[in-house]
């Protein structure tokens, strides 16, 4: 049980086009969590250079993620929206975490293994240390709840390990500084400076799969554009991609049990449920027994209804970048005040002179 104030933090990388997986796995949840919570949503541009150093139009990419946040319904006045590089304390805390985390922990990260591929020796040191920066992103605000897609689960477990090791390594200093809080982790009482972050992964579409292959994650890097619905796709593109989505010859089952072993059907039902704010059970109660020739057009209508207003608003926001830039600048200033407070406390706990 955490005694920390509830704070929601999450981030999206400005690399490539946003797609339905990013929207349903993350951004839609960001929007819902605004009610009754203090939220910080970040365009994580420092992460963008870990796998690829030089980006075409990085500024444009950063703005388009911010535009997607705003167009989806995030309120940058009530909450904070900013880009990571505007708050240098993220990188500063990441350095401390690089000294807390162990190389073995980083080597075990499946995303590092996937992204580095066979040529690990030639991957950037930043790619290896990526989860340490991600932990710093959250913990520089002592964030407690992190809405993400399923693919980020392992990184968040690592963030907990880093927080725990920092808390234990500096236990005495945290006590004498008077900056900690008593929490219980498992059965263990710990005097903690950093909270144990809780991933918020639930929902009907925690892992949106490729429309061409239900066993592969929908991703920005898939060479086939037919595999994903981009947030900037127009109605025709959405309709074409859903009509062409791979399915099996059977109709839809009446219960979720019947989706087992049918990854494509499961994926489309999950997408429908997430877009409609329903459970898969509710969707199957409506469409059970129907063929895809009935379900797909209904999914097209729903996807177009939900996504078109967002796409339209994103386009409008991108026409006048000064508005987005002003939001990010103000968000960065507000974030920096909070981040510097935590960083000063970390400096005191570690014993740096300031
Ligand atoms: P990124 O930019 O790859 O993705 C942004 C968010 O979208 C989710 N997502 C998906 N969800 C469901 N189905 C999919 N196919 C799918 N593809 C992507 C991701 O899980 C993510 O929530 N490391 C993070 C960014 C990050 C971060 C953080 C997140 C950096 N610091 C701190 C949370 C807290 C990433 O690369 O996400």
PDB file of C-alpha atoms in Angstrom, residues 50-51 103 107 112-129:
ATOM      1  CA  UNK A  50      18.352   5.878 -28.164  1.00  0.00           C
ATOM      2  CA  UNK A  51      17.678   3.676 -31.193  1.00  0.00           C
ATOM      3  CA  UNK A 103      23.885  -4.159 -15.989  1.00  0.00           C
ATOM      4  CA  UNK A 107      20.535  -7.124 -20.288  1.00  0.00           C
ATOM      5  CA  UNK A 112      16.471  -4.154 -25.621  1.00  0.00           C
ATOM      6  CA  UNK A 113      17.083  -7.620 -27.057  1.00  0.00           C
ATOM      7  CA  UNK A 114      14.485  -7.033 -29.796  1.00  0.00           C
ATOM      8  CA  UNK A 115      15.708  -3.565 -30.703  1.00  0.00           C
ATOM      9  CA  UNK A 116      19.431  -4.310 -30.489  1.00  0.00           C
ATOM     10  CA  UNK A 117      18.963  -7.506 -32.513  1.00  0.00           C
ATOM     11  CA  UNK A 118      22.005  -9.653 -33.226  1.00  0.00           C
ATOM     12  CA  UNK A 119      24.474  -6.764 -33.176  1.00  0.00           C
ATOM     13  CA  UNK A 120      24.253  -5.943 -29.462  1.00  0.00           C
ATOM     14  CA  UNK A 121      27.814  -4.689 -29.222  1.00  0.00           C
ATOM     15  CA  UNK A 122      26.917  -1.970 -31.665  1.00  0.00           C
ATOM     16  CA  UNK A 123      23.703  -0.774 -29.945  1.00  0.00           C
ATOM     17  CA  UNK A 124      23.963   2.601 -28.230  1.00  0.00           C
ATOM     18  CA  UNK A 125      24.656   2.697 -24.521  1.00  0.00           C
ATOM     19  CA  UNK A 126      21.498   4.829 -24.335  1.00  0.00           C
ATOM     20  CA  UNK A 127      19.406   1.948 -25.687  1.00  0.00           C
ATOM     21  CA  UNK A 128      20.724  -0.314 -22.934  1.00  0.00           C
ATOM     22  CA  UNK A 129      20.108   2.344 -20.264  1.00  0.00           C
TER      23      UNK A 129
END
